[in-house]
Amino acid sequence: MRTTVGIIGAGPAGLFLSHLLHQNGIESVVLERRDRAYCERRQRAGVVEHGVAEALRDTGLGERMDREGFRHDGIELRFDGRGHRIDFPDLTGRHVMIWAQTEIVKDLIARRLADGGRIVFEAEATGIEGIESDRPRIRFASGGAEDVLECDYVVACDGFHGIGRTSLPEEVVRTYDKVYPFAWLGILADVPPSCDELIYARHERGFALHSMRSETVSRLYLQVPADTDPADWSDDRIWSELAARFELRESDWKLGTGPITDKSLTPMRSFVTEPMRHGRLFLAGDAAHIVPPTGAKGLNLAMRDVMLLAEGLRSWYGTGDGAGLDAYSDTALRRVWRAEHFSYWMTSLLHIDPAATPFDKRLQQSYLEHIAACRPAAAQLAENYTGLPAV
Ligand code: APR
Ligand code: PHB
């Protein structure tokens, strides 16, 4: 098999890249080890930055997002029994869309297939060869047989556990890692959202997040110890813990409850690989970097990587200008590190570290009060959350 750009992974990064390349007349093939139904079912975060939502609209993928998603003009920070609204349009002129990654993936797969795109499901990439030559190849296993995809460039969009990152020569790679001593227990519940807003709550018992998937489905998270087994958390225990962490002092606001349809654990990790390119192999999305979900940056970083890469490939194939491709790794990493910092900062601000001293907790409290009282501090949060336009 031969194509121009060989893409490993049909997550948001691989699929959006394939879509953007198609719109610029560049052929690609996506190899995906799972089946289509699996890719369309995976539960992930659901906040789309202003600029990424615009990119979806500009490339014909915004219709269902604008019809079924929610435009959010702020978030609530809740601490000390009080809520403080961060108003995005007022502070930045921008907003975000609440639109689940699962839905973006469904739309991307449908659109690629309608446009005649090639996504080979149940095809596991097993090796990437010749990345220092001008004829790289991806070896893959499909339907019990071995096959080869030859291409001009390989883009590994194969997530944190893929083969892309480990295919870079060890001596050129540097990785940076931070593992947090807690995780998120996430639930989906058949109950209307308890308010229109995302609520990020810092409580002495731990962090909690109120989010949503539709008018009738809520998505909620609780900070739990990293080694938690979700089976140890009964529905009643989850609801009473959430209610305690979201409690308000001078308000009769109540968290609605309903049947829990899904429980899962999200580990918290920060991770970056440098560089994001070697020879004819590029890394994009979770293959190159991981953020803890507190800043809702994972999906957005993945989409930004491939927007940048598609632009570089467009220039290269359109006019022979390779400057964009050459700058890809450095340019992408500038945004990645800003998002790493923001995600780390939001996480540290809102979670209770089991090793935190009373001094650490007072600092946390003091900074939350500062954000609530000081416009530039709130603006900095809003700028980062809605997505830095240029980095
Ligand atoms: N061969 C083929 N496909 C593979 C291989 C392989 N060897 N290894 C992994 N894959 C596939 C996975 O099955 C998955 O469908 O690569 C895809 C990677 O997709 P994602 O994990 O969704 O990664 P990405 O597209 O970078 O999206 C990042 O996902 O984890 C979230 O928070 C993160 O929202 C962010 C987004
Ligand atoms: C979600 O809706 O799943 C979600 C929202 C905001 C986050 C993380 C996850 O920061």
XYZ file of C-alpha atoms and ligand atoms in Angstrom:
437
model
C 0.000 0.000 0.000
C 1.292 3.501 -0.725
C 0.112 7.003 0.254
C 1.533 10.481 0.792
C 1.103 10.773 4.578
C 0.809 7.621 6.678
C -1.076 8.337 9.909
C -1.149 5.984 12.896
C -4.209 6.357 15.144
C -7.850 7.341 14.585
C -8.227 9.559 17.655
C -9.024 13.252 17.204
C -5.431 14.051 16.139
C -5.112 11.434 13.382
C -8.619 11.942 12.041
C -8.496 15.743 12.000
C -5.085 15.678 10.315
C -6.396 13.354 7.622
C -9.398 15.689 7.109
C -7.232 18.839 6.891
C -4.828 17.157 4.449
C -7.744 16.042 2.258
C -9.015 19.628 2.136
C -5.587 20.626 0.820
C -5.499 17.852 -1.768
C -2.960 15.713 0.141
C -3.648 11.989 0.337
C -3.336 10.035 3.568
C -4.182 6.651 5.091
C -5.106 6.225 8.758
C -4.212 2.919 10.465
C -6.208 2.239 13.640
C -5.760 -0.809 15.824
C -9.299 -0.758 17.299
C -12.621 -1.116 15.503
C -14.835 1.820 14.567
C -17.384 1.220 17.348
C -14.634 1.269 19.992
C -13.236 4.583 18.707
C -16.717 6.114 18.715
C -17.491 4.997 22.275
C -14.416 6.180 24.219
C -15.375 8.702 26.916
C -13.038 11.693 27.086
C -13.203 15.372 28.056
C -15.475 17.812 26.310
C -14.157 21.385 26.322
C -13.273 22.878 22.922
C -11.224 26.100 22.934
C -12.498 29.100 20.999
C -9.891 28.792 18.219
C -10.298 25.021 17.847
C -14.099 25.407 17.601
C -13.512 28.005 14.859
C -11.215 25.575 13.028
C -13.910 22.873 13.193
C -16.467 25.319 11.754
C -14.067 26.588 9.067
C -13.450 23.047 7.853
C -17.113 22.005 7.747
C -17.281 20.163 11.064
C -19.086 22.689 13.245
C -22.695 22.058 12.347
C -23.596 19.429 14.982
C -21.343 21.096 17.593
C -23.258 24.366 17.188
C -26.638 22.601 17.211
C -26.119 20.076 20.025
C -23.135 21.430 21.994
C -23.225 24.262 24.517
C -21.514 27.604 24.262
C -19.980 28.450 27.654
C -19.135 32.003 28.582
C -17.416 31.136 31.837
C -16.669 28.657 34.575
C -17.346 28.731 38.292
C -14.563 28.333 40.813
C -16.083 27.085 44.063
C -14.151 27.173 47.322
C -14.828 27.887 50.949
C -18.559 27.327 50.369
C -18.788 30.164 47.795
C -18.892 30.347 44.006
C -16.899 32.823 41.865
C -17.641 33.209 38.185
C -14.852 33.684 35.668
C -16.498 35.549 32.782
C -14.661 34.630 29.566
C -16.116 37.157 27.060
C -15.657 39.997 29.554
C -12.057 39.020 30.327
C -10.899 37.790 26.914
C -13.588 38.326 24.253
C -13.630 34.544 23.758
C -15.722 31.549 24.888
C -15.467 27.735 24.785
C -17.800 25.025 23.465
C -18.824 22.030 25.558
C -18.856 19.290 22.959
C -17.626 15.799 23.777
C -14.515 14.414 22.102
C -16.534 11.251 21.344
C -18.885 13.318 19.172
C -15.998 15.030 17.370
C -14.530 11.596 16.587
C -17.911 10.336 15.277
C -18.244 13.356 12.968
C -14.650 13.060 11.755
C -14.955 9.360 10.919
C -18.258 9.914 9.081
C -16.829 12.853 7.155
C -13.585 11.087 6.159
C -15.511 8.082 4.908
C -18.033 10.285 3.036
C -15.094 12.081 1.368
C -13.638 8.741 0.257
C -10.904 8.790 2.918
C -9.086 5.619 3.883
C -9.268 4.615 7.558
C -8.139 1.035 8.085
C -9.690 -0.143 11.359
C -8.298 -3.161 13.230
C -4.892 -2.492 11.673
C -2.150 -2.377 14.297
C 1.081 -0.594 13.402
C 3.946 -2.825 14.544
C 6.990 -0.938 13.248
C 8.076 2.357 11.673
C 11.118 2.068 9.400
C 13.323 4.320 7.318
C 12.464 7.603 9.036
C 15.914 8.994 8.203
C 15.416 8.089 4.512
C 12.955 9.680 2.080
C 10.905 6.437 1.851
C 9.586 5.701 5.356
C 7.328 2.662 5.898
C 4.820 1.567 8.491
C 4.542 -2.179 9.112
C 1.107 -3.211 10.281
C -0.956 -6.293 11.079
C -4.470 -6.513 9.721
C -6.860 -9.483 9.431
C -4.137 -11.904 10.541
C -1.723 -10.756 7.793
C 1.336 -8.493 7.793
C 1.320 -5.521 5.436
C 3.374 -2.388 4.699
C 2.258 1.210 4.135
C 4.851 3.229 2.213
C 4.625 7.005 2.410
C 6.504 10.319 2.193
C 5.915 11.132 5.874
C 4.715 9.209 8.920
C 2.637 10.994 11.560
C 2.211 9.103 14.822
C -1.103 10.154 16.370
C -1.195 6.908 18.296
C -1.694 8.184 21.831
C 0.424 7.716 24.918
C 0.810 3.935 24.522
C 1.517 3.906 20.776
C 4.713 2.991 18.937
C 5.415 6.454 17.490
C 7.275 7.949 20.407
C 9.465 4.893 20.955
C 10.414 4.876 17.243
C 12.490 8.041 17.658
C 16.183 7.179 18.246
C 16.826 7.121 21.999
C 19.800 9.477 21.739
C 17.742 12.353 20.235
C 14.826 12.139 22.684
C 14.332 13.805 26.033
C 11.207 13.240 28.119
C 9.780 15.172 31.069
C 7.350 13.539 33.452
C 5.293 14.277 36.543
C 2.904 11.824 38.165
C 0.341 13.163 40.662
C -0.576 11.286 43.865
C -4.305 11.313 42.980
C -6.697 10.460 40.140
C -10.228 11.390 39.020
C -13.167 9.081 39.463
C -15.471 10.104 36.599
C -19.157 9.288 36.241
C -21.810 9.726 33.606
C -25.301 10.046 35.076
C -28.791 10.297 33.634
C -29.631 13.549 35.371
C -29.926 17.037 33.886
C -26.919 19.260 34.717
C -27.503 20.948 38.091
C -26.658 24.330 36.539
C -25.485 25.649 33.160
C -21.911 26.106 34.314
C -18.827 23.938 34.717
C -17.949 24.058 38.415
C -14.350 23.502 39.547
C -14.619 22.960 43.310
C -11.734 22.969 45.786
C -12.786 21.391 49.083
C -10.865 20.147 52.099
C -12.090 16.613 51.172
C -10.663 16.972 47.652
C -11.447 18.415 44.218
C -14.763 17.923 42.375
C -15.908 18.938 38.871
C -19.423 19.407 37.543
C -19.661 19.068 33.761
C -22.263 17.884 31.276
C -22.874 15.991 28.065
C -26.462 17.018 27.155
C -29.692 18.461 28.597
C -30.253 15.106 30.292
C -26.751 13.731 31.000
C -24.268 15.043 33.585
C -20.542 14.294 33.751
C -18.997 14.586 37.214
C -15.574 13.910 38.674
C -14.116 13.408 42.165
C -10.492 13.529 43.233
C -9.619 10.087 44.667
C -6.343 8.335 45.615
C -4.374 7.172 42.543
C -4.795 3.461 43.413
C -8.622 3.641 43.684
C -10.737 0.791 42.314
C -13.989 2.373 40.987
C -15.823 -0.773 42.135
C -15.157 0.319 45.736
C -17.320 3.389 45.170
C -21.060 2.670 45.442
C -23.442 5.080 43.727
C -24.609 6.397 47.120
C -21.045 7.048 48.256
C -20.274 8.958 45.035
C -23.356 11.161 45.305
C -22.842 12.006 48.966
C -19.153 12.803 48.402
C -20.000 15.029 45.422
C -22.730 16.806 47.402
C -20.288 17.485 50.266
C -17.617 18.921 47.965
C -20.037 21.156 46.018
C -21.816 22.458 49.134
C -22.552 26.188 49.226
C -22.924 28.111 52.478
C -25.512 30.765 51.732
C -27.541 29.175 48.958
C -30.081 26.410 48.550
C -28.394 25.152 45.345
C -28.533 21.348 45.239
C -26.676 18.802 43.140
C -29.207 16.678 41.226
C -28.741 12.908 41.329
C -29.781 10.084 39.004
C -28.769 6.655 37.715
C -25.002 6.337 37.123
C -24.375 4.737 33.717
C -20.556 4.732 33.654
C -17.701 4.891 36.211
C -14.043 5.170 35.288
C -10.708 6.283 36.689
C -8.561 8.952 34.983
C -4.912 8.946 36.092
C -3.262 12.349 36.440
C 0.004 12.854 34.660
C 2.082 15.544 32.945
C 4.435 14.313 30.216
C 6.335 15.878 27.299
C 8.612 14.367 24.637
C 11.116 16.523 22.791
C 11.564 16.842 19.858
C 8.229 16.119 18.163
C 9.919 15.293 14.867
C 12.851 13.219 13.715
C 13.566 12.797 10.003
C 10.295 11.870 8.333
C 8.455 10.915 11.538
C 6.252 13.468 13.292
C 4.493 13.047 16.649
C 1.154 14.732 17.403
C -1.318 14.737 20.308
C -1.055 12.326 23.230
C 1.770 10.481 21.426
C 3.995 13.443 22.338
C 2.444 14.949 25.473
C -0.037 14.345 28.283
C -1.678 16.874 30.584
C -3.810 16.300 33.683
C -7.449 16.987 32.689
C -7.994 19.959 35.037
C -7.284 22.567 32.359
C -9.209 20.631 29.655
C -6.245 20.954 27.299
C -5.616 17.368 26.018
C -8.000 17.454 23.055
C -7.151 21.068 22.216
C -3.401 20.465 22.138
C -3.905 17.445 19.875
C -6.020 19.513 17.460
C -3.534 22.429 17.504
C -0.608 20.111 16.739
C -2.239 18.767 13.608
C -3.478 22.203 12.482
C 0.150 23.312 12.551
C 1.405 20.178 10.853
C -1.258 20.300 8.124
C -0.236 23.893 7.392
C 3.434 22.841 7.122
C 2.564 19.978 4.775
C 0.302 22.254 2.705
C 3.171 24.719 2.139
C 5.610 21.925 1.380
C 3.428 20.208 -1.213
C 1.954 23.485 -2.535
C 5.070 25.609 -3.011
C 8.037 23.492 -1.895
C 8.486 25.700 1.188
C 9.623 23.400 4.011
C 10.046 26.106 6.678
C 6.749 25.214 8.409
C 7.678 21.538 8.636
C 11.146 22.395 9.915
C 9.685 24.650 12.610
C 6.884 22.209 13.580
C 8.502 20.722 16.680
C 9.701 24.031 18.187
C 6.453 25.847 17.405
C 4.220 23.055 18.728
C 6.328 22.680 21.882
C 5.933 26.371 22.765
C 2.154 25.896 23.019
C 2.566 22.474 24.651
C 4.686 23.900 27.475
C 2.253 26.777 28.097
C -0.587 24.253 28.321
C 1.541 21.975 30.525
C 2.097 24.861 32.884
C -1.556 25.883 32.939
C -2.746 22.299 33.535
C -0.210 21.776 36.313
C -1.162 25.095 37.876
C -4.946 24.458 37.778
C -4.334 20.987 39.203
C -2.153 22.271 42.057
C -4.582 25.082 42.811
C -7.668 22.898 43.162
C -6.579 19.469 44.436
C -5.626 18.411 47.934
C -2.196 16.833 47.780
C -2.043 14.154 50.512
C 1.421 15.499 51.428
C 0.275 19.157 51.607
C 1.201 21.049 54.781
C -1.105 23.633 56.414
C 1.180 26.265 54.807
C 0.590 24.805 51.329
C -3.163 24.826 51.879
C -3.204 28.457 53.012
C -1.244 29.450 49.903
C -3.808 27.637 47.757
C -6.658 29.405 49.557
C -4.950 32.762 49.239
C -4.427 32.361 45.480
C -8.055 31.361 44.927
C -9.146 34.510 46.797
C -6.745 36.535 44.647
C -8.344 35.204 41.446
C -11.803 36.028 42.802
C -10.767 39.596 43.702
C -8.236 40.616 41.083
C -9.176 41.052 37.429
C -5.706 40.429 35.910
C -5.424 37.138 37.840
C -8.863 36.034 36.610
C -7.962 37.212 33.092
C -4.870 35.050 33.053
C -6.922 31.994 33.917
C -9.533 32.898 31.268
C -6.869 33.547 28.586
C -5.352 30.130 29.120
C -8.639 28.270 29.479
C -10.201 29.646 26.303
C -6.930 29.036 24.437
C -3.986 31.322 23.817
C -4.456 32.630 20.250
C -0.742 32.692 19.477
C 2.127 31.317 21.526
N -1.508 1.014 15.633
C -2.662 1.616 15.272
N -3.366 2.433 16.094
C -2.881 2.650 17.322
C -1.666 2.055 17.781
C -0.973 1.197 16.874
N 0.163 0.610 17.212
N -1.441 2.475 19.048
C -2.475 3.271 19.384
N -3.339 3.394 18.355
C -4.581 4.191 18.312
C -5.463 4.053 19.531
O -6.287 2.897 19.459
C -6.271 5.340 19.473
O -7.456 5.189 18.718
O -4.235 5.563 18.303
C -5.345 6.321 18.757
C -4.870 7.449 19.641
O -5.950 8.286 19.942
P -6.056 9.161 21.290
O -5.566 8.356 22.436
O -7.441 9.692 21.334
O -4.978 10.328 21.073
P -5.055 11.707 20.286
O -5.702 11.575 18.954
O -3.685 12.286 20.399
O -6.059 12.595 21.125
C -5.709 13.210 22.323
O -7.256 12.040 23.682
O -6.440 11.068 25.665
C -7.185 12.090 25.111
O -6.943 13.887 26.650
C -6.525 13.367 25.430
O -8.251 14.571 24.591
C -6.953 14.173 24.300
C -6.962 13.303 23.141
C -15.504 16.893 30.874
O -16.599 17.374 30.586
O -15.280 15.663 30.742
C -14.416 17.761 31.376
C -14.619 19.131 31.460
C -13.608 19.940 31.944
C -12.403 19.395 32.322
C -12.172 18.029 32.216
C -13.196 17.202 31.749
O -11.414 20.210 32.815
